[in-house]
Short mmCIF file of C-alpha atoms and ligand atoms in Angstrom, two decimals:
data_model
loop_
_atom_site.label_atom_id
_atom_site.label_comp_id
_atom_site.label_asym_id
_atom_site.label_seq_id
_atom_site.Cartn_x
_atom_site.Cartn_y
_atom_site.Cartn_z
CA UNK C 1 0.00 0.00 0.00
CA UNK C 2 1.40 3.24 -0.91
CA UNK C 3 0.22 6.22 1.30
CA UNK C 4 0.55 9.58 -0.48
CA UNK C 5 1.86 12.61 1.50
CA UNK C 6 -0.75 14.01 3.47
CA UNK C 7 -1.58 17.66 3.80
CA UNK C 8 -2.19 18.23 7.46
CA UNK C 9 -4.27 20.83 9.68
CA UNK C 10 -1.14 22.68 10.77
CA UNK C 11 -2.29 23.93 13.84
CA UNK C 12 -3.42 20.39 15.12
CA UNK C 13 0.08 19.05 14.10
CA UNK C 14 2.64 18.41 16.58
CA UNK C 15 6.43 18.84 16.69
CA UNK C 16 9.09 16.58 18.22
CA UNK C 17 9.51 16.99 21.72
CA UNK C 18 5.59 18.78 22.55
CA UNK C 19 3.89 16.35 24.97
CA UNK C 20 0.79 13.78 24.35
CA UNK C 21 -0.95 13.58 27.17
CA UNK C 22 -2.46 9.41 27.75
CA UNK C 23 -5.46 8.97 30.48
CA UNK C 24 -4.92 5.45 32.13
CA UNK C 25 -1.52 4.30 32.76
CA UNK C 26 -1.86 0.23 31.62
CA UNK C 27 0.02 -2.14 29.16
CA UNK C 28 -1.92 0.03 26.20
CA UNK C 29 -0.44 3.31 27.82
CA UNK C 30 3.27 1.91 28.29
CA UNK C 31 3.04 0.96 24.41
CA UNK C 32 1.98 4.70 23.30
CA UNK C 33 4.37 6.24 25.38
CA UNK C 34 7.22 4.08 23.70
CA UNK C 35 5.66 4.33 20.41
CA UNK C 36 5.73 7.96 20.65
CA UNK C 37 9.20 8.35 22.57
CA UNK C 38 10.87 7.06 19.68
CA UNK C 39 9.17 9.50 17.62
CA UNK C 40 10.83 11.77 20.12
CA UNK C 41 7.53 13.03 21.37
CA UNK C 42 6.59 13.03 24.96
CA UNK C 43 4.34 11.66 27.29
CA UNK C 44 2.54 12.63 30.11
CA UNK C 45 0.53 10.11 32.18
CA UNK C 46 -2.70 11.05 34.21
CA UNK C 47 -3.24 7.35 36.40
CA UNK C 48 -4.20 6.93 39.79
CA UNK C 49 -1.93 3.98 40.46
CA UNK C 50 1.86 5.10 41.16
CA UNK C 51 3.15 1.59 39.84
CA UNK C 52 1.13 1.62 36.87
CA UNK C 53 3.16 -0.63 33.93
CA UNK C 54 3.31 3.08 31.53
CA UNK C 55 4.69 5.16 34.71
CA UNK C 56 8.58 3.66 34.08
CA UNK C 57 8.52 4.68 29.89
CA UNK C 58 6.68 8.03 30.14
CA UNK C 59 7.89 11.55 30.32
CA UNK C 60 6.08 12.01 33.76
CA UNK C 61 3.49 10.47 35.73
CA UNK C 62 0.58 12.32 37.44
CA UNK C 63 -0.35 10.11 40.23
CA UNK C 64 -4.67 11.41 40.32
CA UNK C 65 -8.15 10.39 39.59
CA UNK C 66 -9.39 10.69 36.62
CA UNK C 67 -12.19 12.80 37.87
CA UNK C 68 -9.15 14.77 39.83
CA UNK C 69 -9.57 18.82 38.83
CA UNK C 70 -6.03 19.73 39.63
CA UNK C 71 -4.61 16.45 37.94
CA UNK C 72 -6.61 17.50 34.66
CA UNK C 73 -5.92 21.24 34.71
CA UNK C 74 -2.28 19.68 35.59
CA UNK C 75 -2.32 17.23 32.27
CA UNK C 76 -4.05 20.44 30.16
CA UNK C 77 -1.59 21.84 30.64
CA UNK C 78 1.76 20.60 29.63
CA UNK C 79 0.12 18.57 26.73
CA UNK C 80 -0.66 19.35 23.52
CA UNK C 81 -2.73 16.71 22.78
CA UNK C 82 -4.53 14.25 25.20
CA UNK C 83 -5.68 10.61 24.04
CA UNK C 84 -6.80 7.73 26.39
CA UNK C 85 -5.97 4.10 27.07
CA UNK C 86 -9.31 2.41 28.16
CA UNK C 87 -12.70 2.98 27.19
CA UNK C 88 -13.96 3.50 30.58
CA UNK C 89 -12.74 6.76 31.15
CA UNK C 90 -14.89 9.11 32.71
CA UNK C 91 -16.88 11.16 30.18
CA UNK C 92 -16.67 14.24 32.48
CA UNK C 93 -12.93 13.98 32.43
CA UNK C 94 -12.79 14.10 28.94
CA UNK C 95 -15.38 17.49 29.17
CA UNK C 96 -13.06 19.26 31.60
CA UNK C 97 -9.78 19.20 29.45
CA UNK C 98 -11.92 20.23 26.45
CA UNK C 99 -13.22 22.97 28.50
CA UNK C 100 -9.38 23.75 29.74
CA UNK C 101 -8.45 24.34 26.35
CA UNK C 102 -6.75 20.87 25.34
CA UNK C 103 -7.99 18.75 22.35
CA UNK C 104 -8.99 15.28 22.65
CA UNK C 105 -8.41 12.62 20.41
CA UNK C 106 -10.12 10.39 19.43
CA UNK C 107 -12.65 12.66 21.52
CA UNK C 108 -16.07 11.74 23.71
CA UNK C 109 -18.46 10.75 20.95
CA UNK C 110 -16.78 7.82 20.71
CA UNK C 111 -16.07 6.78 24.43
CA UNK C 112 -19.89 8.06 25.37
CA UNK C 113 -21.04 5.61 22.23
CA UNK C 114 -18.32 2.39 23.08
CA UNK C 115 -18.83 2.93 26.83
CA UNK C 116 -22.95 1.92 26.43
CA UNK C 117 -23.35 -1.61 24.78
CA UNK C 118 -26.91 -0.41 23.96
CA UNK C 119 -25.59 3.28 22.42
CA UNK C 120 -23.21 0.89 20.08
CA UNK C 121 -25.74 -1.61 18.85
CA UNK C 122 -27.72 1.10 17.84
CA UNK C 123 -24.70 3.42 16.56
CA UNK C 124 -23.90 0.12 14.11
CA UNK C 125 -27.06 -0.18 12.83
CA UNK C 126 -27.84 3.35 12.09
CA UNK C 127 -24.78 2.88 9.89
CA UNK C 128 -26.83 -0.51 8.19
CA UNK C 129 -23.91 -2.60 9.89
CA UNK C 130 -25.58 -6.26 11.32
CA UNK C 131 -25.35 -6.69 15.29
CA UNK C 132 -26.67 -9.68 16.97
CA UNK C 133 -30.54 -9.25 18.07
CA UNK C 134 -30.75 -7.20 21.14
CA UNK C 135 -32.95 -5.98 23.71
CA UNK C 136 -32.66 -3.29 26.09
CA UNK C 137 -33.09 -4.78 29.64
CA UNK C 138 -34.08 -2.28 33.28
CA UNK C 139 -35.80 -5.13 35.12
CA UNK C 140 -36.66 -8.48 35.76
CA UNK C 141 -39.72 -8.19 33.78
CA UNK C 142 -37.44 -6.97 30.65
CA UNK C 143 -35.58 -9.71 30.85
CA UNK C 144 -38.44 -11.87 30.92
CA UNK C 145 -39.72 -10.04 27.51
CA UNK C 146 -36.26 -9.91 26.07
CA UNK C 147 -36.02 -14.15 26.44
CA UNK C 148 -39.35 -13.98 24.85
CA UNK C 149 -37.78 -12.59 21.29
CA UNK C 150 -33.73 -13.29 21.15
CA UNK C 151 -34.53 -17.14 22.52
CA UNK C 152 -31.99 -18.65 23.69
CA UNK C 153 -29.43 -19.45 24.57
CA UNK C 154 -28.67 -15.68 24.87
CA UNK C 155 -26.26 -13.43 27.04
CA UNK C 156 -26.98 -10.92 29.61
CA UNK C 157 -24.56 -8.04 29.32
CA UNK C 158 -24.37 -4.92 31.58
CA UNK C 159 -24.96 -2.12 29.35
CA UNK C 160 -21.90 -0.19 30.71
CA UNK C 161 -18.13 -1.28 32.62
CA UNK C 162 -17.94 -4.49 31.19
CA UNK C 163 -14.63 -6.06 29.48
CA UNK C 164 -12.66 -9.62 28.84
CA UNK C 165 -16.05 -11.22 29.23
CA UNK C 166 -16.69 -9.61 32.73
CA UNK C 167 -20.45 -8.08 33.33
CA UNK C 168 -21.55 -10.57 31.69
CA UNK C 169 -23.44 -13.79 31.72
CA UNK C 170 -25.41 -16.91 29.80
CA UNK C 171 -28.65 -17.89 29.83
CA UNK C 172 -30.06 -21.06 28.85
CA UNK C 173 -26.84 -23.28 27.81
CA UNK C 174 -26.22 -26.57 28.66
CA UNK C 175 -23.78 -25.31 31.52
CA UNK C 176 -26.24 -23.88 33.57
CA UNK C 177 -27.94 -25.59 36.54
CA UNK C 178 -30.36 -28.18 35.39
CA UNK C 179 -31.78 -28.66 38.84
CA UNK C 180 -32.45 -24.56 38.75
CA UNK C 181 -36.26 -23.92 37.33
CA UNK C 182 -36.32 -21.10 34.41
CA UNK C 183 -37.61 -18.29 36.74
CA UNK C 184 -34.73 -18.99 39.05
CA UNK C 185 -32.58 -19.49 36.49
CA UNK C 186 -33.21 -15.94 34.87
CA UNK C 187 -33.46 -14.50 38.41
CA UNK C 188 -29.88 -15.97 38.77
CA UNK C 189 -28.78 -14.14 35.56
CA UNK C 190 -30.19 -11.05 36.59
CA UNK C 191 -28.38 -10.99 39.74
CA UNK C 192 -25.22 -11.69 38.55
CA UNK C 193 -25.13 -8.57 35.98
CA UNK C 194 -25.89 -6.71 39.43
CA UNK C 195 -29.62 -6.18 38.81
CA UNK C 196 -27.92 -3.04 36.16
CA UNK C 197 -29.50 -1.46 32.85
CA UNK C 198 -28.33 -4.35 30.44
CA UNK C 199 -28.62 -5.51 27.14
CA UNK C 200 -29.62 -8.77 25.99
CA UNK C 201 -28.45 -10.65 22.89
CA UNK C 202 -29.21 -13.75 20.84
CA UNK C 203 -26.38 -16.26 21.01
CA UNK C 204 -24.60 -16.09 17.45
CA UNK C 205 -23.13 -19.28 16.60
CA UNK C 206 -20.20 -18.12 14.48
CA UNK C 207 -17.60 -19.75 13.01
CA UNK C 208 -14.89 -17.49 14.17
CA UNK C 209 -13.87 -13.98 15.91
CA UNK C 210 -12.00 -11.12 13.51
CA UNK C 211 -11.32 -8.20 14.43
CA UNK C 212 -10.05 -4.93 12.52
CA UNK C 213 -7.44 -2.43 13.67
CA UNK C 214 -7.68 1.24 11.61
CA UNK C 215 -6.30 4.60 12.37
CA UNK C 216 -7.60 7.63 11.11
CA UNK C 217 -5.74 11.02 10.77
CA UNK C 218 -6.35 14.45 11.25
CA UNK C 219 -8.60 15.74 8.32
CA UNK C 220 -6.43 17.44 5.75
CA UNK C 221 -7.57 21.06 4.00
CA UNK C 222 -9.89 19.66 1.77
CA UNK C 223 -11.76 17.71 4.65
CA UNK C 224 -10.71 14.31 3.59
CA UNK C 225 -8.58 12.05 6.49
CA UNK C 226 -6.14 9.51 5.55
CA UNK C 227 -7.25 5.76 7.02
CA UNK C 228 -4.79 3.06 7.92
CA UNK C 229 -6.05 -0.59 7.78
CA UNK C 230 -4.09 -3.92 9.31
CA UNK C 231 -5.31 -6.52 7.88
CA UNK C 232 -7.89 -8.24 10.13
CA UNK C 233 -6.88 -11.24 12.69
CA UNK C 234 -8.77 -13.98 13.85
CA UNK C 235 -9.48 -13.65 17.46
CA UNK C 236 -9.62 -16.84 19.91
CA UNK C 237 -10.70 -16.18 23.24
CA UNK C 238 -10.04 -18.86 26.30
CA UNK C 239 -12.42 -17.89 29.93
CA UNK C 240 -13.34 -14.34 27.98
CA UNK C 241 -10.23 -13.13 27.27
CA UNK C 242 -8.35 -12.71 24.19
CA UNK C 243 -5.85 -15.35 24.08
CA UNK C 244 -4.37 -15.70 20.56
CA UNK C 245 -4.44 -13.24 17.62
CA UNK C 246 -3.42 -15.17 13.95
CA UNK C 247 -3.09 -13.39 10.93
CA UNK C 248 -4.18 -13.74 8.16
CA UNK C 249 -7.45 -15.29 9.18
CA UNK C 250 -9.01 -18.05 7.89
CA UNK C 251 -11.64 -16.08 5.58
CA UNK C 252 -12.00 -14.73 2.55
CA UNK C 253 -11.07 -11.17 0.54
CA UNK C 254 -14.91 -10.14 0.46
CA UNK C 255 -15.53 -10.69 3.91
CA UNK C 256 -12.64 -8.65 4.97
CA UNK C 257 -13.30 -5.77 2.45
CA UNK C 258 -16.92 -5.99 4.40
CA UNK C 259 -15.24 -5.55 7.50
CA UNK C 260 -12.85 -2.43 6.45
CA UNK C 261 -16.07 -0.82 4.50
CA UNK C 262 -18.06 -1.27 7.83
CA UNK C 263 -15.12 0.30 9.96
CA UNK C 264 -13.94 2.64 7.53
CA UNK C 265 -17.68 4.10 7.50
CA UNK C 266 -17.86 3.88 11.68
CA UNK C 267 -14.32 5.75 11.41
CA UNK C 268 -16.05 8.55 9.21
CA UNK C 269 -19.20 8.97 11.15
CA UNK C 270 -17.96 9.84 14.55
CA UNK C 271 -14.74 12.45 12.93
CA UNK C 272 -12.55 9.77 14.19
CA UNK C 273 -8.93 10.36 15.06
CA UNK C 274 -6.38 7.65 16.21
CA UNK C 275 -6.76 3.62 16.02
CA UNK C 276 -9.89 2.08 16.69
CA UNK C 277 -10.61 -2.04 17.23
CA UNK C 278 -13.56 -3.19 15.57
CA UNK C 279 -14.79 -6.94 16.81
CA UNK C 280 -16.80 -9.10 14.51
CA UNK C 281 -18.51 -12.37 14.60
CA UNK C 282 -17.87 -14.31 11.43
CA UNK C 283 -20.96 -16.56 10.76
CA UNK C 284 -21.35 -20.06 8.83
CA UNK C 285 -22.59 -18.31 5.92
CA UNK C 286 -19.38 -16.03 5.49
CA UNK C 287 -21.17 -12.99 6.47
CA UNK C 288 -20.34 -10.54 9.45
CA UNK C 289 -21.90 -8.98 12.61
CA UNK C 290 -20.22 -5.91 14.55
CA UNK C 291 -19.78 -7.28 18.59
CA UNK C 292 -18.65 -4.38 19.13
CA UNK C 293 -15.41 -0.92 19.33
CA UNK C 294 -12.99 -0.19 21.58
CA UNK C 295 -11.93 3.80 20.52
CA UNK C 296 -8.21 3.10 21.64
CA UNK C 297 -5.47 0.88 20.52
CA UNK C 298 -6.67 -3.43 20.38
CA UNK C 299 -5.32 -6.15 21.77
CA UNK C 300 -5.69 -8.03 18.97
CA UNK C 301 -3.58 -5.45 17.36
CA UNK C 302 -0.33 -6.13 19.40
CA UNK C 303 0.68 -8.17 16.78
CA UNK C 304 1.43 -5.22 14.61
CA UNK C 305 4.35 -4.30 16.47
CA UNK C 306 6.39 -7.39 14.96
CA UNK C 307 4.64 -7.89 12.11
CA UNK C 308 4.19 -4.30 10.27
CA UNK C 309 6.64 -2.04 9.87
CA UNK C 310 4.53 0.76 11.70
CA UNK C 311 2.22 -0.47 14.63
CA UNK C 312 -1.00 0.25 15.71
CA UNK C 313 0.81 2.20 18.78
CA UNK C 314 2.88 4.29 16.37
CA UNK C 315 -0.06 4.66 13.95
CA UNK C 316 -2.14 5.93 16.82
CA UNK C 317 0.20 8.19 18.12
CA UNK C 318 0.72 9.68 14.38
CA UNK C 319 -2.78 10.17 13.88
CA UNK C 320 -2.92 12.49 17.03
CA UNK C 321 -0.43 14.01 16.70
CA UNK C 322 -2.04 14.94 12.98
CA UNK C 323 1.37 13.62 11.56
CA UNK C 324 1.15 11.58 8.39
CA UNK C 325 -0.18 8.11 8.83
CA UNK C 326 2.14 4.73 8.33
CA UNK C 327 2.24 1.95 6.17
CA UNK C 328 0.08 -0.53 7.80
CA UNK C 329 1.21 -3.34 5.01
CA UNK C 330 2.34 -7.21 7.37
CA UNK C 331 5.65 -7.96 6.08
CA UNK C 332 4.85 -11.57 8.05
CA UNK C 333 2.31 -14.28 8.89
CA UNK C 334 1.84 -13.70 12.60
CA UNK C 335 0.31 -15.32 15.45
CA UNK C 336 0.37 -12.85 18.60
CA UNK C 337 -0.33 -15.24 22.12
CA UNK C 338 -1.18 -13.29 25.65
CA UNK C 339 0.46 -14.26 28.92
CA UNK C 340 -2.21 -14.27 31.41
CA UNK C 341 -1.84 -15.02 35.02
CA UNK C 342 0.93 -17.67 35.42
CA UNK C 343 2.01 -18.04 31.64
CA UNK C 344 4.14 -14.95 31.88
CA UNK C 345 6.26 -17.49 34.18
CA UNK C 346 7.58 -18.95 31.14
CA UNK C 347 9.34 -15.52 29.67
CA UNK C 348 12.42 -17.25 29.79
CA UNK C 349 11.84 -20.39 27.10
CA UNK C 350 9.82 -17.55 24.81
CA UNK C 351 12.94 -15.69 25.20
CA UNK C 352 15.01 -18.69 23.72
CA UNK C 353 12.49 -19.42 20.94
CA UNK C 354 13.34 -18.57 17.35
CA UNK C 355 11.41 -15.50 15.15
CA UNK C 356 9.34 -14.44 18.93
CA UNK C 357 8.95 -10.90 19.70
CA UNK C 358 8.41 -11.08 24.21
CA UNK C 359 6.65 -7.85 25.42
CA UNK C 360 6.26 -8.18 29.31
CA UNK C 361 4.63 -5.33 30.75
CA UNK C 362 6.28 -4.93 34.45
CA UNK C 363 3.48 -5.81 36.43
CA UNK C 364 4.48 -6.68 39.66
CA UNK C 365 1.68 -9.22 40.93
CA UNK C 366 0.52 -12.40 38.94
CA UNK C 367 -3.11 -12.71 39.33
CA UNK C 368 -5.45 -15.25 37.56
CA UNK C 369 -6.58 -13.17 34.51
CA UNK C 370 -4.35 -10.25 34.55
CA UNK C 371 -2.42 -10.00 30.94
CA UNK C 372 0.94 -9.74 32.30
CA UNK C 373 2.21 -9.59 28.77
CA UNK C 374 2.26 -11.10 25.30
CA UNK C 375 4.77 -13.06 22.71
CA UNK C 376 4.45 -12.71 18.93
CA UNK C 377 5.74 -15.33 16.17
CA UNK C 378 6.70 -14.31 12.75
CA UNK C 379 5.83 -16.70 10.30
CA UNK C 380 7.43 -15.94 6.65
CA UNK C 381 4.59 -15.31 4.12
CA UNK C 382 4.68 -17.74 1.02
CA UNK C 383 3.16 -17.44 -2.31
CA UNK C 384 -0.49 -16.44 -2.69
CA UNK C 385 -1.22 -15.33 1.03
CA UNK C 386 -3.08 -12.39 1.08
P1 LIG J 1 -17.79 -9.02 24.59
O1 LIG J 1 -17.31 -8.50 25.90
O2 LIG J 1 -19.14 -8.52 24.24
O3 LIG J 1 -16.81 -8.84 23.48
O4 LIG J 1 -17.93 -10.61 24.78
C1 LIG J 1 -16.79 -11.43 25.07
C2 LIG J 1 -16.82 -12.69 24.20
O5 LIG J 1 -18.05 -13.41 24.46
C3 LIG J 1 -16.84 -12.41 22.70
O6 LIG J 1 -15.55 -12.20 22.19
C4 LIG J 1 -17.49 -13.68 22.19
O7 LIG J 1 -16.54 -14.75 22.16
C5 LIG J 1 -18.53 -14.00 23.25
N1 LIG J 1 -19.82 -13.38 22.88
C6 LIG J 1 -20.22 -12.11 23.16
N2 LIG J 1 -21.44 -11.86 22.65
C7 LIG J 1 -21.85 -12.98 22.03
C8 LIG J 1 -23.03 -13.36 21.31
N3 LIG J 1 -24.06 -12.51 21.14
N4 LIG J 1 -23.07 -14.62 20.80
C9 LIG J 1 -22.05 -15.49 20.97
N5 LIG J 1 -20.92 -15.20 21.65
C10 LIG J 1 -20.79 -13.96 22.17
#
């Protein structure tokens, strides 16, 4: 792919050494801030924990809330530019450093729409993208109704704060409790969302998981933004969480033009700047449903750090910094594993293996579930892979 040279908004555009400031301080944050030190840029941190894994590679830390008024005015300040990590973050956070005068990329149209399962379904298909069947979900009674026209088995989801399969739970599958009766059974469900404004969905039986990783760019004079595509993984999950990313996935061209058309055109509607994770469902009949966005840099993007001459970090720190966009092309075949909980033990053999890229993210604890970090294999392309 050949990216031509992009006239940029010059007074969005950043210069080497002005400061990005990065809400959240995780894995996600330590990758921007190394991304964009070696684009000698700095970064400036706003995260409330002082051993956060990005508080060792960035520029400077501010140990706050993110609700904290003198840690925003603080982070307004001495950035330029301010982007975020996780979804979650506070929308009001996001209004205070607009109203101090700082921009915000990728902004809070996207984080109010991705932070509100309900808000997305209905985002996607205002944009004729396919979801699953859904129904919105305040009571016991809802959920009742809901059953009624999704079937099941379906999944309970908590309309806001959920992630790696937390928030969440199944209804009528052959794991639940056969000795429950239905009404308990559903009563069960709605307990364990936390009795919370949820969302309901059919169960999609789909063949696999793909997901697509794009970054957008400041809009240029004549209102046109450049767009970065990787092409799409294949996404296996293990207890919820994303275990293994493998690229290129096992599907065809059309599908995955259908997936960058439906992105590119998500991208477009919300003025989108930086990288952005699409999820799909890929169903028997090769066609796609949207699961669902993160507005941030993917997990099942990592792998573009060994695989791509430009990453999805780099990419994302380009586009905010309304510098030209890079070549998203995969020089490799890749498959990109996580270390969760305990596997991280075994750094030292993925250290010793051949063509593996280790990225440990400094966490000091081990805990069941926590991505500690994450090992990518290059695999040489051969003839006729797309
Ligand atoms: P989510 O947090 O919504 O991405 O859900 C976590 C994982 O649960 C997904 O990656 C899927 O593997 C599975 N999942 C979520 N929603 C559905 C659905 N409607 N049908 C089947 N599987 C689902």
């Amino acid at each position: 792919m050949t990216l031509a040279p992009q006239a940029m908004d010059a007074a969005r555009m950043l210069k080497p050494n002005d400061r990005i400031g990065i809400l959240g301080g995780g894995q996600l944050g330590r990758m921007l801030a190394m991304a964009a030190t070696r684009l000698g840029l700095r970064t400036i941190i706003l995260c409330p924990d002082e051993n956060c894994p990005a508080a060792i590679v960035a520029d400077t830390h501010i140990v706050a809330d993110y609700e904290d008024e003198a840690g925003l005015a603080a982070l307004a300040e001495a950035a330029r530019v301010v982007t975020y990590e996780f979804e979650n973050v506070p929308a009001a956070s996001v209004a205070s450093l607009t109203r101090l005068g700082v921009h915000v990329a990728p902004g809070a149209k996207p984080l109010s729409i991705a932070q509100d399962r309900l808000n997305e379904k209905e985002f996607v298909r205002s944009l004729g993208g396919r979801t699953p069947d859904f129904y919105a979900v305040e009571t016991l009674e809802d959920l009742r109704a809901g059953l009624a026209i999704t079937g099941t088995p379906a999944i309970l989801k908590t309309r806001r704060l959920g992630y790696d399969g937390k928030g969440q739970t199944r209804i009528g599958t052959d794991t639940d409790n056969l000795d429950q009766t239905w009404d308990a059974a559903i009563a069960h469900a709605w307990a364990e969302v936390g009795a919370r404004p949820s969302i309901l969905e059919a169960f999609v039986p789909f063949r696999c998981e793909i997901s697509v990783i794009a970054a957008r760019g400041v809009p240029g004079p004549d209102g046109t933004a450049p767009i970065a595509m990787y092409d799409p993984p294949k996404n296996d999950h293990r207890s919820g969480i994303l275990w293994r990313s493998s690229v290129p996935a096992p599907v065809g061209t059309a599908l995955i033009d259908d997936a960058k058309a439906m992105t590119r055109a998500m991208m477009e509607a919300l003025d989108y700047v930086g990288v952005v994770g699409v999820e799909f469902f890929v169903l028997e009949d090769e066609t796609l449903m949207v699961n669902e966005f993160a507005p941030r840099v993917h997990n099942s993007g990592h792998w573009t750090e060994a695989a791509c001459a430009i990453s999805q970090f780099e990419n994302h720190i380009r586009a905010v910094a309304g510098w030209p966009l890079g070549d998203p092309a995969r020089h490799s075949n890749t498959q990109m594993e996580n270390l969760i909980g305990e596997d991280v033990r075994a750094w030292h053999d993925w250290l010793c293996a051949p063509d593996v890229l280790v990225n440990l993210y400094g966490k000091q604890e081990i805990r069941p579930g926590r991505k500690m970090g994450h090992v990518t294999r290059i695999m040489w392309k051969s003839e006729g892979d797309h």
